[in-house]
GROMACS .gro file of C-alpha atoms in nm:
model
   81
    1UNK     CA    1   0.000   0.000   0.000
    2UNK     CA    2   0.143   0.337  -0.099
    3UNK     CA    3   0.158   0.646   0.118
    4UNK     CA    4  -0.110   0.902   0.017
    5UNK     CA    5   0.121   1.194   0.096
    6UNK     CA    6   0.389   1.051  -0.134
    7UNK     CA    7   0.132   1.008  -0.410
    8UNK     CA    8   0.000   1.362  -0.375
    9UNK     CA    9   0.338   1.529  -0.351
   10UNK     CA   10   0.477   1.329  -0.646
   11UNK     CA   11   0.178   1.424  -0.859
   12UNK     CA   12   0.178   1.798  -0.793
   13UNK     CA   13   0.463   2.042  -0.755
   14UNK     CA   14   0.228   2.282  -0.575
   15UNK     CA   15   0.120   2.018  -0.322
   16UNK     CA   16   0.484   1.922  -0.264
   17UNK     CA   17   0.575   2.284  -0.194
   18UNK     CA   18   0.280   2.341   0.039
   19UNK     CA   19   0.348   2.015   0.223
   20UNK     CA   20   0.712   2.113   0.273
   21UNK     CA   21   0.607   2.445   0.427
   22UNK     CA   22   0.403   2.264   0.694
   23UNK     CA   23   0.208   2.587   0.747
   24UNK     CA   24  -0.079   2.420   0.929
   25UNK     CA   25  -0.299   2.623   1.158
   26UNK     CA   26  -0.662   2.650   1.247
   27UNK     CA   27  -0.828   2.973   1.148
   28UNK     CA   28  -1.106   3.034   1.398
   29UNK     CA   29  -1.326   3.211   1.147
   30UNK     CA   30  -1.326   3.335   0.794
   31UNK     CA   31  -1.470   3.279   0.449
   32UNK     CA   32  -1.421   3.011   0.187
   33UNK     CA   33  -1.505   3.030  -0.178
   34UNK     CA   34  -1.648   2.707  -0.315
   35UNK     CA   35  -1.764   2.587  -0.656
   36UNK     CA   36  -2.067   2.359  -0.685
   37UNK     CA   37  -2.052   2.130  -0.990
   38UNK     CA   38  -2.387   2.255  -1.124
   39UNK     CA   39  -2.471   2.579  -0.942
   40UNK     CA   40  -2.126   2.733  -0.968
   41UNK     CA   41  -1.946   2.958  -0.720
   42UNK     CA   42  -2.064   3.042  -0.371
   43UNK     CA   43  -1.905   3.181  -0.057
   44UNK     CA   44  -1.955   3.052   0.294
   45UNK     CA   45  -1.852   3.200   0.624
   46UNK     CA   46  -1.721   2.959   0.883
   47UNK     CA   47  -1.645   2.950   1.253
   48UNK     CA   48  -1.448   2.682   1.435
   49UNK     CA   49  -1.551   2.599   1.791
   50UNK     CA   50  -1.334   2.385   2.021
   51UNK     CA   51  -1.532   2.237   2.312
   52UNK     CA   52  -1.346   2.243   2.643
   53UNK     CA   53  -1.499   1.908   2.742
   54UNK     CA   54  -1.373   1.735   2.426
   55UNK     CA   55  -1.010   1.821   2.363
   56UNK     CA   56  -0.898   1.745   2.011
   57UNK     CA   57  -1.245   1.781   1.866
   58UNK     CA   58  -1.375   2.076   1.667
   59UNK     CA   59  -1.715   2.185   1.548
   60UNK     CA   60  -1.712   2.383   1.225
   61UNK     CA   61  -2.019   2.590   1.140
   62UNK     CA   62  -2.070   2.703   0.781
   63UNK     CA   63  -2.328   2.957   0.662
   64UNK     CA   64  -2.383   3.154   0.346
   65UNK     CA   65  -2.173   3.469   0.329
   66UNK     CA   66  -2.415   3.658   0.102
   67UNK     CA   67  -2.765   3.637  -0.044
   68UNK     CA   68  -2.650   3.483  -0.373
   69UNK     CA   69  -2.469   3.207  -0.188
   70UNK     CA   70  -2.774   3.153   0.031
   71UNK     CA   71  -2.987   3.099  -0.281
   72UNK     CA   72  -2.738   2.842  -0.408
   73UNK     CA   73  -2.733   2.658  -0.075
   74UNK     CA   74  -3.113   2.661  -0.057
   75UNK     CA   75  -3.136   2.515  -0.408
   76UNK     CA   76  -2.885   2.243  -0.320
   77UNK     CA   77  -3.077   2.161   0.000
   78UNK     CA   78  -3.400   2.128  -0.198
   79UNK     CA   79  -3.227   1.887  -0.435
   80UNK     CA   80  -3.252   2.126  -0.729
   81UNK     CA   81  -2.888   2.092  -0.821
   0.00000   0.00000   0.00000
């Protein structure tokens, strides 16, 4: 069985560079731009919560960042992709 990291880094110079940087951190909140296969681009806001009673676990909450993204998420939820 091959190592997934070796496969990814061998297949992409960009992945190899990013992996070598090891710049891994948790951003507590922010926005992510996504692209749905049918509906196209949307932006979600996120917030990461770390429960004191469960060290090592995180709860990530995503919500639409704007009205256009909310319409896309609503359509996806209704199964109208």
